[in-house]
CSV table of C-alpha atoms and ligand atoms in Angstrom, one decimal:
chain,number,residue,atom,x,y,z
A,1,MET,CA,-35.0,-14.0,-19.3
A,2,THR,CA,-31.3,-14.0,-19.4
A,3,PRO,CA,-29.7,-12.9,-16.1
A,4,SER,CA,-27.8,-9.6,-16.0
A,5,ARG,CA,-24.0,-10.5,-15.5
A,6,THR,CA,-21.2,-8.3,-14.4
A,7,LEU,CA,-17.5,-9.0,-14.5
A,8,HIS,CA,-15.9,-7.9,-11.4
A,9,TRP,CA,-12.2,-7.4,-11.7
A,10,PHE,CA,-10.5,-7.5,-8.2
A,11,ARG,CA,-7.4,-5.1,-8.3
A,12,ASN,CA,-6.0,-3.8,-5.1
A,13,ASP,CA,-9.4,-4.5,-3.3
A,14,LEU,CA,-9.0,-8.1,-2.3
A,15,ARG,CA,-11.9,-8.2,0.2
A,16,LEU,CA,-15.5,-8.8,0.3
A,17,ASP,CA,-16.2,-6.4,3.3
A,18,ASP,CA,-16.8,-2.9,2.5
A,19,ASN,CA,-16.0,-3.1,-1.0
A,20,PRO,CA,-18.1,-0.5,-3.2
A,21,ALA,CA,-17.1,-1.9,-6.5
A,22,LEU,CA,-17.9,-5.5,-5.6
A,23,ALA,CA,-21.2,-4.2,-4.1
A,24,GLU,CA,-22.0,-2.6,-7.4
A,25,ALA,CA,-21.3,-5.9,-9.3
A,26,LEU,CA,-23.5,-7.9,-7.0
A,27,ARG,CA,-26.5,-5.9,-7.9
A,28,SER,CA,-26.6,-8.0,-11.2
A,29,ASP,CA,-28.2,-11.2,-11.0
A,30,GLU,CA,-24.7,-12.9,-11.5
A,31,THR,CA,-21.2,-11.8,-11.2
A,32,VAL,CA,-18.0,-13.3,-12.7
A,33,PRO,CA,-15.1,-12.3,-10.1
A,34,VAL,CA,-11.7,-12.4,-11.5
A,35,VAL,CA,-8.2,-11.5,-10.4
A,36,VAL,CA,-5.5,-10.9,-13.0
A,37,LEU,CA,-1.8,-11.4,-12.4
A,38,ASP,CA,-0.4,-8.8,-14.7
A,39,ASN,CA,3.0,-9.7,-15.9
A,40,ARG,CA,4.0,-6.1,-16.3
A,41,PHE,CA,4.2,-5.9,-12.3
A,42,TRP,CA,7.0,-8.4,-12.4
A,43,THR,CA,9.1,-6.7,-14.9
A,44,GLU,CA,12.3,-4.8,-14.4
A,45,ASP,CA,12.0,-1.1,-13.8
A,46,ARG,CA,14.4,1.6,-15.2
A,47,TRP,CA,16.7,1.1,-12.2
A,48,GLY,CA,16.7,-2.7,-12.7
A,49,HIS,CA,14.4,-3.9,-9.8
A,50,VAL,CA,11.7,-6.5,-10.5
A,51,LYS,CA,8.7,-4.3,-9.5
A,52,THR,CA,7.1,-6.9,-7.3
A,53,GLY,CA,9.7,-8.6,-4.9
A,54,PRO,CA,9.3,-12.1,-3.4
A,55,PHE,CA,7.7,-10.8,-0.1
A,56,ARG,CA,4.9,-9.0,-1.8
A,57,THR,CA,4.4,-11.7,-4.3
A,58,ARG,CA,3.8,-14.1,-1.5
A,59,PHE,CA,1.5,-11.7,0.4
A,60,LEU,CA,-0.5,-11.1,-2.8
A,61,LEU,CA,-0.8,-15.0,-3.5
A,62,GLU,CA,-2.1,-15.5,0.2
A,63,SER,CA,-4.5,-12.6,-0.2
A,64,ILE,CA,-6.1,-14.2,-3.3
A,65,ALA,CA,-6.1,-17.6,-1.8
A,66,ASP,CA,-8.2,-16.1,1.2
A,67,LEU,CA,-10.4,-14.3,-1.3
A,68,LYS,CA,-11.1,-17.4,-3.2
A,69,LEU,CA,-12.1,-19.2,0.0
A,70,ALA,CA,-14.4,-16.3,1.1
A,71,VAL,CA,-16.0,-16.3,-2.5
A,72,GLU,CA,-16.5,-20.1,-2.3
A,73,GLU,CA,-17.8,-19.9,1.2
A,74,ARG,CA,-20.7,-17.7,-0.3
A,75,GLY,CA,-21.6,-20.0,-3.1
A,76,GLY,CA,-19.3,-18.6,-5.9
A,77,ALA,CA,-16.2,-19.2,-7.7
A,78,LEU,CA,-13.1,-17.1,-8.4
A,79,LEU,CA,-11.2,-17.0,-11.7
A,80,ILE,CA,-7.5,-16.3,-11.4
A,81,LEU,CA,-5.7,-15.7,-14.5
A,82,ARG,CA,-2.3,-14.4,-15.6
A,83,GLY,CA,-1.7,-11.9,-18.4
A,84,ARG,CA,-2.7,-8.4,-19.6
A,85,PRO,CA,-6.2,-7.4,-18.2
A,86,GLU,CA,-7.0,-5.5,-21.4
A,87,ASP,CA,-6.6,-9.0,-23.2
A,88,ILE,CA,-8.2,-11.2,-20.7
A,89,LEU,CA,-11.2,-9.0,-19.3
A,90,PRO,CA,-12.9,-8.3,-22.8
A,91,ALA,CA,-12.6,-12.0,-23.7
A,92,LEU,CA,-14.2,-13.2,-20.3
A,93,MET,CA,-16.9,-10.7,-20.8
A,94,ARG,CA,-17.8,-12.3,-24.1
A,95,GLU,CA,-17.4,-15.8,-22.9
A,96,HIS,CA,-19.7,-15.2,-20.0
A,97,GLY,CA,-22.1,-12.6,-21.5
A,98,CYS,CA,-21.2,-9.9,-19.1
A,99,THR,CA,-22.5,-6.4,-20.2
A,100,ARG,CA,-20.5,-4.5,-17.8
A,101,LEU,CA,-17.3,-4.5,-15.8
A,102,THR,CA,-16.9,-3.3,-12.4
A,103,ALA,CA,-13.5,-2.5,-10.6
A,104,GLN,CA,-12.0,-0.3,-8.1
A,105,ALA,CA,-10.6,2.9,-9.5
A,106,GLU,CA,-6.9,3.4,-9.4
A,107,HIS,CA,-5.3,7.0,-9.6
A,108,THR,CA,-1.4,6.6,-10.4
A,109,PRO,CA,0.0,6.3,-13.9
A,110,GLU,CA,0.8,2.8,-14.5
A,111,GLU,CA,-2.6,1.5,-13.1
A,112,LEU,CA,-4.5,4.3,-15.0
A,113,ASP,CA,-2.8,3.3,-18.3
A,114,ILE,CA,-4.1,-0.2,-17.8
A,115,GLN,CA,-7.5,1.2,-16.8
A,116,VAL,CA,-7.5,3.3,-20.0
A,117,ALA,CA,-6.5,0.0,-22.2
A,118,VAL,CA,-9.1,-2.0,-20.5
A,119,GLU,CA,-11.8,0.7,-21.1
A,120,ARG,CA,-10.9,1.0,-24.7
A,121,ALA,CA,-10.8,-2.9,-25.2
A,122,VAL,CA,-14.1,-3.3,-23.4
A,123,GLY,CA,-15.6,-0.4,-25.2
A,124,ALA,CA,-14.7,-1.6,-28.6
A,125,GLU,CA,-16.9,-4.7,-27.8
A,126,GLY,CA,-19.8,-2.5,-26.5
A,127,GLY,CA,-19.2,-3.4,-22.9
A,128,GLN,CA,-19.4,-0.8,-20.2
A,129,CYS,CA,-16.7,-0.1,-17.4
A,130,MET,CA,-17.4,1.2,-14.0
A,131,TRP,CA,-14.5,2.5,-12.1
A,132,ILE,CA,-15.6,2.8,-8.5
A,133,GLU,CA,-13.8,4.3,-5.5
A,134,GLY,CA,-13.0,2.2,-2.7
A,135,HIS,CA,-9.3,2.8,-1.5
A,136,THR,CA,-9.8,6.0,0.6
A,137,LEU,CA,-11.3,6.7,3.9
A,138,TYR,CA,-13.0,9.9,2.5
A,139,HIS,CA,-14.7,9.4,-0.9
A,140,PRO,CA,-13.1,11.7,-3.4
A,141,ASP,CA,-16.5,13.1,-4.2
A,142,ASP,CA,-17.0,14.0,-0.6
A,143,LEU,CA,-13.8,16.2,-0.4
A,144,PRO,CA,-14.7,19.9,0.5
A,145,MET,CA,-12.6,21.3,-2.4
A,146,ASP,CA,-12.0,20.5,-6.0
A,147,LEU,CA,-8.9,18.4,-6.7
A,148,GLU,CA,-7.2,21.4,-8.4
A,149,ALA,CA,-7.7,23.4,-5.1
A,150,LEU,CA,-6.5,20.6,-2.9
A,151,PRO,CA,-4.1,22.3,-0.3
A,152,ASP,CA,-0.4,21.6,-0.8
A,153,ILE,CA,-0.1,21.5,2.9
A,154,PHE,CA,-1.4,18.4,4.8
A,155,THR,CA,-2.7,20.1,8.0
A,156,GLN,CA,-4.8,22.6,5.8
A,157,PHE,CA,-6.4,19.6,3.9
A,158,ARG,CA,-6.9,17.7,7.1
A,159,ASN,CA,-8.5,20.6,8.9
A,160,LYS,CA,-11.0,21.0,6.1
A,161,VAL,CA,-12.0,17.4,5.7
A,162,GLU,CA,-12.3,16.9,9.5
A,163,LYS,CA,-14.7,19.8,9.6
A,164,LEU,CA,-16.6,19.6,6.4
A,165,SER,CA,-16.5,15.9,5.2
A,166,LYS,CA,-18.0,12.8,6.5
A,167,VAL,CA,-16.8,9.2,6.0
A,168,ARG,CA,-19.4,7.0,4.3
A,169,GLU,CA,-20.8,4.1,6.2
A,170,CYS,CA,-19.1,0.7,5.5
A,171,ILE,CA,-20.9,-1.8,3.1
A,172,PRO,CA,-21.3,-5.2,5.1
A,173,ALA,CA,-19.7,-8.1,3.2
A,174,PRO,CA,-22.3,-9.9,1.0
A,175,SER,CA,-23.9,-13.1,2.2
A,176,ARG,CA,-23.9,-14.7,-1.1
A,177,VAL,CA,-21.8,-14.2,-4.3
A,178,ASN,CA,-24.0,-15.8,-7.1
A,179,THR,CA,-21.6,-16.7,-10.0
A,180,PRO,CA,-22.9,-18.3,-13.1
A,181,ALA,CA,-23.8,-22.2,-12.8
A,182,GLY,CA,-20.9,-24.3,-13.6
A,183,LEU,CA,-18.2,-21.5,-13.0
A,184,THR,CA,-15.2,-23.1,-11.0
A,185,SER,CA,-12.5,-21.4,-9.3
A,186,ASP,CA,-8.9,-21.5,-10.8
A,187,ALA,CA,-6.0,-22.6,-8.8
A,188,VAL,CA,-3.8,-20.0,-7.1
A,189,PRO,CA,-0.5,-19.9,-8.9
A,190,ASP,CA,2.3,-21.6,-7.2
A,191,LEU,CA,4.6,-19.0,-5.3
A,192,ALA,CA,7.8,-20.7,-6.4
A,193,ASP,CA,6.7,-21.1,-10.0
A,194,LEU,CA,5.7,-17.6,-10.2
A,195,LEU,CA,8.9,-16.2,-8.7
A,196,LYS,CA,11.0,-18.6,-10.8
A,197,SER,CA,9.3,-17.3,-13.9
A,198,THR,CA,10.2,-13.9,-13.0
A,199,GLY,CA,13.8,-14.7,-12.0
A,200,GLN,CA,13.4,-14.4,-8.3
A,201,ASN,CA,13.4,-16.9,-5.3
A,202,MET,CA,11.8,-16.5,-1.7
A,203,PRO,CA,14.4,-15.7,0.9
A,204,PRO,CA,14.3,-17.8,4.1
A,205,ALA,CA,12.0,-16.7,6.7
A,206,ASP,CA,13.7,-14.4,9.3
A,207,SER,CA,12.6,-14.9,13.0
A,208,ARG,CA,13.3,-11.1,13.7
A,209,SER,CA,10.5,-10.0,11.5
A,210,VAL,CA,8.1,-7.9,13.4
A,211,LEU,CA,5.3,-10.2,12.2
A,212,PRO,CA,4.9,-13.2,10.1
A,213,PHE,CA,2.6,-11.0,7.7
A,214,ARG,CA,0.3,-13.5,6.0
A,215,GLY,CA,-2.0,-11.9,3.3
A,216,GLY,CA,-5.8,-12.0,3.2
A,217,ALA,CA,-8.8,-10.3,4.7
A,218,SER,CA,-9.0,-13.1,7.4
A,219,GLU,CA,-5.7,-12.3,8.6
A,220,ALA,CA,-6.4,-8.4,8.3
A,221,ARG,CA,-9.3,-9.1,10.6
A,222,ALA,CA,-7.3,-11.1,13.0
A,223,ARG,CA,-4.6,-8.5,13.1
A,224,LEU,CA,-7.2,-5.8,13.8
A,225,LYS,CA,-9.0,-7.8,16.6
A,226,HIS,CA,-5.4,-8.3,18.2
A,227,TYR,CA,-4.3,-4.7,18.0
A,228,PHE,CA,-7.8,-3.2,19.1
A,229,TRP,CA,-9.7,-5.6,21.1
A,230,ASP,CA,-7.3,-8.4,22.5
A,231,THR,CA,-4.4,-6.3,23.6
A,232,LYS,CA,-6.0,-2.6,23.5
A,233,LYS,CA,-2.8,-1.4,22.1
A,234,LEU,CA,-4.7,1.2,20.1
A,235,ALA,CA,-5.0,3.0,23.4
A,236,VAL,CA,-1.4,3.8,23.5
A,237,TYR,CA,-0.8,4.1,19.7
A,238,LYS,CA,0.5,7.6,19.8
A,239,LYS,CA,2.9,6.9,22.5
A,240,THR,CA,4.5,3.8,20.9
A,241,ARG,CA,4.1,4.5,17.0
A,242,ASN,CA,7.7,5.5,16.6
A,243,GLY,CA,9.0,2.3,17.8
A,244,LEU,CA,11.4,-0.1,16.0
A,245,VAL,CA,11.2,-3.5,17.6
A,246,GLY,CA,8.3,-5.7,18.2
A,247,ALA,CA,4.8,-6.5,16.7
A,248,ASP,CA,2.7,-3.9,18.5
A,249,TYR,CA,4.4,-0.5,18.5
A,250,SER,CA,2.2,0.2,15.5
A,251,SER,CA,-0.9,-1.3,13.9
A,252,LYS,CA,1.1,-3.0,10.9
A,253,PHE,CA,-2.1,-2.6,8.9
A,254,SER,CA,-0.3,-1.4,6.0
A,255,PRO,CA,0.2,-4.5,3.9
A,256,TRP,CA,-3.4,-5.5,4.2
A,257,LEU,CA,-4.5,-1.8,3.4
A,258,ALA,CA,-2.2,-1.8,0.3
A,259,HIS,CA,-3.8,-4.9,-1.2
A,260,GLY,CA,-7.3,-4.0,-0.1
A,261,CYS,CA,-7.7,-6.9,2.3
A,262,LEU,CA,-8.9,-4.2,4.8
A,263,SER,CA,-10.8,-1.0,4.1
A,264,PRO,CA,-9.7,2.1,6.0
A,265,ARG,CA,-13.4,2.9,6.5
A,266,ARG,CA,-13.6,-0.4,8.5
A,267,ILE,CA,-10.7,0.6,10.5
A,268,ALA,CA,-12.3,3.9,11.2
A,269,SER,CA,-15.6,2.4,12.3
A,270,GLU,CA,-13.7,-0.1,14.7
A,271,VAL,CA,-12.1,2.9,16.0
A,272,CYS,CA,-15.3,4.4,16.9
A,273,ARG,CA,-16.5,1.4,18.3
A,274,PHE,CA,-13.5,1.0,20.5
A,275,GLU,CA,-13.9,4.6,21.7
A,276,ASP,CA,-17.6,3.8,22.8
A,277,ALA,CA,-16.5,0.6,24.5
A,278,VAL,CA,-13.2,1.2,25.9
A,279,GLU,CA,-11.8,4.9,25.6
A,280,ALA,CA,-11.3,7.6,23.3
A,281,ASN,CA,-8.0,9.5,23.7
A,282,GLU,CA,-5.3,11.0,21.5
A,283,SER,CA,-4.1,7.6,20.4
A,284,THR,CA,-7.4,6.5,19.1
A,285,TYR,CA,-7.8,9.7,17.2
A,286,TRP,CA,-4.1,9.3,15.8
A,287,LEU,CA,-4.7,6.2,13.9
A,288,VAL,CA,-7.3,7.9,11.8
A,289,PHE,CA,-5.1,10.8,11.4
A,290,GLU,CA,-2.6,8.6,9.9
A,291,LEU,CA,-5.2,7.2,7.5
A,292,ILE,CA,-5.9,10.7,6.5
A,293,TRP,CA,-2.3,11.0,5.5
A,294,ARG,CA,-2.8,7.8,3.4
A,295,ASP,CA,-5.8,9.6,1.8
A,296,TYR,CA,-4.0,12.8,1.3
A,297,PHE,CA,-1.1,11.1,-0.7
A,298,ARG,CA,-3.7,9.4,-2.9
A,299,PHE,CA,-5.5,12.7,-3.5
A,300,VAL,CA,-2.0,14.5,-4.3
A,301,ALA,CA,-1.4,11.8,-6.8
A,302,MET,CA,-4.7,12.4,-8.3
A,303,LYS,CA,-3.9,16.2,-8.4
A,304,TYR,CA,-0.6,16.0,-10.0
A,305,GLY,CA,-0.5,12.8,-12.1
A,306,THR,CA,2.9,11.9,-13.5
A,307,ARG,CA,4.6,14.9,-12.0
A,308,LEU,CA,4.6,13.1,-8.7
A,309,PHE,CA,7.1,10.6,-10.1
A,310,HIS,CA,9.5,13.1,-11.5
A,311,ALA,CA,12.9,13.7,-9.9
A,312,LYS,CA,12.0,17.2,-8.9
A,313,ALA,CA,8.3,16.6,-8.4
A,314,LEU,CA,6.5,19.5,-7.1
A,315,LYS,CA,9.7,21.8,-6.6
A,316,PRO,CA,11.2,22.3,-10.1
A,317,ASP,CA,13.9,24.7,-8.7
A,318,SER,CA,15.3,21.9,-6.3
A,319,PRO,CA,19.2,20.7,-6.9
A,320,ASN,CA,19.8,17.9,-9.2
A,321,ARG,CA,20.7,14.6,-7.5
A,322,GLY,CA,22.7,11.7,-8.9
A,323,THR,CA,22.5,7.9,-9.3
A,324,GLN,CA,25.8,7.0,-7.6
A,325,ARG,CA,25.4,3.3,-8.1
A,326,THR,CA,28.2,2.0,-5.7
A,327,ALA,CA,26.8,4.2,-2.8
A,328,PHE,CA,23.3,3.1,-3.7
A,329,GLU,CA,23.9,-0.8,-3.7
A,330,ALA,CA,25.7,-0.2,-0.3
A,331,TRP,CA,22.6,1.6,1.0
A,332,LYS,CA,20.4,-1.1,-0.1
A,333,GLU,CA,22.4,-3.8,1.5
A,334,GLY,CA,22.9,-2.0,4.7
A,335,ARG,CA,26.6,-1.1,4.2
A,336,THR,CA,26.9,2.4,4.8
A,337,ARG,CA,28.7,4.3,7.2
A,338,ASP,CA,25.5,4.7,9.4
A,339,ALA,CA,24.7,1.8,11.7
A,340,PHE,CA,21.0,2.9,12.2
A,341,VAL,CA,20.6,3.1,8.4
A,342,ASN,CA,22.0,-0.3,7.8
A,343,ALA,CA,20.0,-1.9,10.6
A,344,ASN,CA,16.8,-0.5,9.0
A,345,MET,CA,17.9,-1.6,5.4
A,346,ARG,CA,18.8,-5.1,6.6
A,347,GLU,CA,15.2,-5.3,8.3
A,348,LEU,CA,13.8,-4.3,4.9
A,349,ALA,CA,15.7,-6.8,2.8
A,350,ARG,CA,15.0,-9.8,5.3
A,351,THR,CA,11.4,-9.1,6.1
A,352,GLY,CA,9.7,-6.7,3.5
A,353,PHE,CA,9.0,-4.4,6.3
A,354,MET,CA,10.6,-1.3,7.9
A,355,SER,CA,8.9,1.2,10.5
A,356,ASN,CA,7.8,4.6,9.6
A,357,ARG,CA,10.6,6.0,11.6
A,358,GLY,CA,13.2,3.8,9.8
A,359,ARG,CA,11.8,4.8,6.4
A,360,GLN,CA,12.2,8.5,7.2
A,361,ASN,CA,15.6,8.0,8.2
A,362,VAL,CA,16.9,5.8,5.3
A,363,ALA,CA,15.2,8.0,2.6
A,364,SER,CA,16.7,11.3,4.2
A,365,TYR,CA,20.1,9.4,4.3
A,366,LEU,CA,19.8,8.4,0.8
A,367,VAL,CA,18.9,11.7,-0.7
A,368,HIS,CA,20.6,14.2,1.7
A,369,ASP,CA,23.6,12.4,2.8
A,370,LEU,CA,24.3,10.4,-0.3
A,371,GLY,CA,22.9,12.8,-2.7
A,372,ILE,CA,21.0,10.3,-4.7
A,373,ASP,CA,17.9,10.7,-6.6
A,374,TRP,CA,14.8,9.8,-4.4
A,375,ARG,CA,13.5,7.5,-7.2
A,376,LEU,CA,16.1,5.0,-6.9
A,377,GLY,CA,15.2,4.7,-3.3
A,378,ALA,CA,11.5,4.6,-4.0
A,379,SER,CA,12.3,1.9,-6.8
A,380,TRP,CA,14.0,-0.3,-4.1
A,381,PHE,CA,11.1,0.3,-1.6
A,382,GLU,CA,8.6,-0.7,-4.4
A,383,HIS,CA,10.6,-4.0,-4.9
A,384,MET,CA,10.9,-4.9,-1.3
A,385,LEU,CA,7.9,-3.5,0.6
A,386,LEU,CA,5.0,-5.6,1.6
A,387,ASP,CA,3.0,-2.5,1.7
A,388,TYR,CA,4.0,-0.8,-1.3
A,389,ASP,CA,1.5,1.6,-2.7
A,390,PRO,CA,2.6,4.0,-5.4
A,391,ALA,CA,0.9,7.1,-3.9
A,392,SER,CA,2.0,6.7,-0.4
A,393,ASN,CA,5.6,5.5,-1.5
A,394,ALA,CA,6.1,8.5,-4.0
A,395,GLY,CA,4.3,10.9,-1.7
A,396,ASN,CA,6.5,10.2,1.3
A,397,TRP,CA,9.7,10.0,-0.7
A,398,ILE,CA,9.3,13.4,-2.3
A,399,TYR,CA,8.2,14.8,1.0
A,400,VAL,CA,11.5,13.6,2.7
A,401,ALA,CA,13.5,14.5,-0.4
A,402,GLY,CA,12.1,18.1,-0.1
A,403,VAL,CA,10.3,18.1,-3.4
A,404,GLY,CA,6.9,17.3,-2.2
A,405,ASN,CA,4.3,18.6,0.1
A,406,ASP,CA,6.2,20.1,2.9
A,407,PRO,CA,6.3,23.7,3.7
A,408,ARG,CA,9.7,23.4,5.5
A,409,PRO,CA,12.7,23.7,3.2
A,410,ASN,CA,15.1,21.0,4.7
A,411,ARG,CA,13.9,17.7,5.6
A,412,LYS,CA,17.3,16.2,6.4
A,413,PHE,CA,17.4,13.9,9.3
A,414,ASN,CA,20.3,13.7,11.7
A,415,THR,CA,20.3,9.9,11.6
A,416,GLN,CA,22.7,9.6,14.5
A,417,ARG,CA,20.5,11.8,16.8
A,418,GLN,CA,17.4,9.9,15.7
A,419,ALA,CA,19.2,6.6,16.7
A,420,GLU,CA,20.1,8.1,20.1
A,421,MET,CA,16.3,9.3,20.4
A,422,TYR,CA,14.5,6.2,19.1
A,423,ASP,CA,17.1,3.5,19.7
A,424,GLY,CA,19.0,4.8,22.8
A,425,ASP,CA,19.8,1.3,24.2
A,426,GLY,CA,20.9,0.1,20.7
A,427,LYS,CA,18.5,-2.8,21.0
A,428,TYR,CA,17.2,-2.3,17.4
A,429,GLN,CA,20.8,-1.9,15.7
A,430,THR,CA,22.0,-5.1,17.8
A,431,LEU,CA,18.9,-7.0,16.6
A,432,TRP,CA,19.9,-6.3,13.0
A,433,SER,CA,23.7,-6.2,13.3
A,434,THR,CA,24.6,-9.6,12.6
A,435,ASP,CA,23.7,-10.1,9.0
A,436,ALA,CA,25.7,-11.2,6.0
A,437,LEU,CA,23.4,-10.3,3.2
A,438,GLU,CA,23.6,-11.9,-0.1
A,439,LEU,CA,20.8,-10.2,-2.0
A,440,ASP,CA,19.5,-11.9,-5.1
A,441,VAL,CA,18.7,-8.5,-6.7
A,442,ARG,CA,17.5,-8.2,-10.3
B,501,LIG,C1,9.9,7.0,2.3
B,501,LIG,C2,8.7,6.4,2.9
B,501,LIG,C3,8.0,5.6,2.0
B,501,LIG,C4,6.8,5.0,2.4
B,501,LIG,N1,6.2,4.0,1.6
B,501,LIG,C5,5.1,3.5,1.9
B,501,LIG,C6,4.3,2.7,1.1
B,501,LIG,O1,4.7,2.3,0.0
B,501,LIG,N2,3.1,2.2,1.4
B,501,LIG,C7,2.5,2.6,2.7
B,501,LIG,O2,1.4,2.1,3.1
B,501,LIG,N3,3.1,3.3,3.4
B,501,LIG,C8,4.3,3.9,3.2
B,501,LIG,N4,5.0,4.8,4.1
B,501,LIG,C9,4.3,5.4,5.2
B,501,LIG,C10,4.4,4.6,6.7
B,501,LIG,O3,5.8,4.4,6.7
B,501,LIG,C11,3.7,3.2,6.6
B,501,LIG,O4,2.5,3.3,6.3
B,501,LIG,C12,3.9,2.7,8.0
B,501,LIG,O5,5.0,2.6,8.4
B,501,LIG,C13,3.2,1.4,8.0
B,501,LIG,O6,3.1,0.7,9.3
B,501,LIG,P1,1.8,0.6,10.2
B,501,LIG,O7,0.7,0.1,9.3
B,501,LIG,O8,2.1,-0.1,11.3
B,501,LIG,O9,1.4,2.1,10.4
B,501,LIG,P2,0.7,2.9,11.5
B,501,LIG,O10,1.5,3.8,12.2
B,501,LIG,O11,-0.2,1.9,12.4
B,501,LIG,O12,-0.4,3.8,10.8
B,501,LIG,C14,-1.7,3.2,10.4
B,501,LIG,C15,-1.9,3.2,9.0
B,501,LIG,O13,-1.9,4.8,8.5
B,501,LIG,C16,-1.2,4.8,7.2
B,501,LIG,N5,0.0,5.7,7.3
B,501,LIG,C17,0.7,5.8,8.4
B,501,LIG,N6,1.8,6.7,8.2
B,501,LIG,C18,1.5,7.1,6.9
B,501,LIG,C19,2.3,8.0,5.9
B,501,LIG,N7,3.4,8.5,6.3
B,501,LIG,N8,1.9,7.9,4.7
B,501,LIG,C20,0.9,7.2,4.2
B,501,LIG,N9,0.2,6.5,5.1
B,501,LIG,C21,0.4,6.5,6.4
B,501,LIG,C22,-0.9,3.4,6.8
B,501,LIG,O14,-1.8,3.0,6.0
B,501,LIG,C23,-0.8,2.7,8.1
B,501,LIG,O15,-1.1,1.3,8.0
B,501,LIG,C24,6.3,5.3,3.8
B,501,LIG,C25,6.9,6.1,4.4
B,501,LIG,C26,8.1,6.7,4.1
B,501,LIG,C27,8.8,7.7,5.1
């Protein structure tokens, strides 16, 4: 009898642990695992930024390399191809005799368009696609309301899910990945080549970065071990989470979460273990609380679709904002009149990371002080951020811009007061003050 074969397309789920789509694929006799580097994610957006900048490109390649190693350690091989999934995947299914394709379900417009194109191309050849949820802490099917009835206020959502929904158990990593005999892994593309082909260069490493941020599930596990078990920083997270300097004021899980190197359910289950073994307090709860925010923005994206990405998003009566390019370029390069904003923008440009406190301030400054359309700022964040996630990015931007899920009418931050509160001794601003930025922005 010919073995049943499934093609598993790794998208933003670059892990073996707690990966529901991969677990479904592995129910077949054999699985063909593939990662596709889709050139569309390295093209320029309407504001002239290459969507995936150097920091995230590097993190992605490191994550793929780590995944490849993990698959090989379990007896399998990983294909790594570059092109359009809707061209590559049906051809691979034909070549390897796969009858179905599994992949993590995505919910934002660009990702959904690709999903639809893949479904069409695979369907045309008689194959079946299974889009399986794996991004969120709470499974969308377990929400205590229909998506249309998703509350527009976070607290109402959180109260309901905390009371009425349960987080599903984690799925352990497989001990074997059976790939067809003779299947061999592809090489991970060279970073410099990939960047060069997209007109970009890798900036030099900056020792001021809060972390070296290496991609991959092994690095994610190491970070979790460090933050929870070695240093027990989880126990003080709520007190330190608004910090600006250093590796441990917050978890820094976001780049690994965004690439799916780490599952939110695994984090929550480790929080439970920590609460049993060490202590349960406001801080341990608060980390899960933040993961619920992450879920919420994903569900908001599912509810509102493309509307989330419009200038006025959920508030059609809000004022028009402009695209003042000179002021925008100054914001990007950390050359505004506001030293606190500048420090944060420099950190972002030099490292691909910025704290949550920083993000709120620079976003507010762009929209409310400079009067610029939030989508320009979100586009720059997309280019720069290691942890870019379409739903979290747009959701947070529209929230701060006052066109999203916020009951309060005005989200303007007083950035000077914020600097006094969170950087009273000026340590952060000093750290990022000496910087002649020469950005190679495309
Ligand atoms: C304008 C703006 C844009 C943002 N863009 C992104 C983005 O593209 N990708 C992204 O992951 N986060 C984004 N955030 C949210 C937040 O700033 C980062 O998740 C957080 O700073 C990451 O650091 P951490 O992992 O140490 O977070 P922690 O404080 O340790 O939190 C733990 C995890 O909870 C989640 N989380 C925390 N705060 C938020 C939040 N406000 N919204 C959604 N999830 C949250 C993240 O997954 C994070 O890793 C944005 C915030 C703002 C204000």
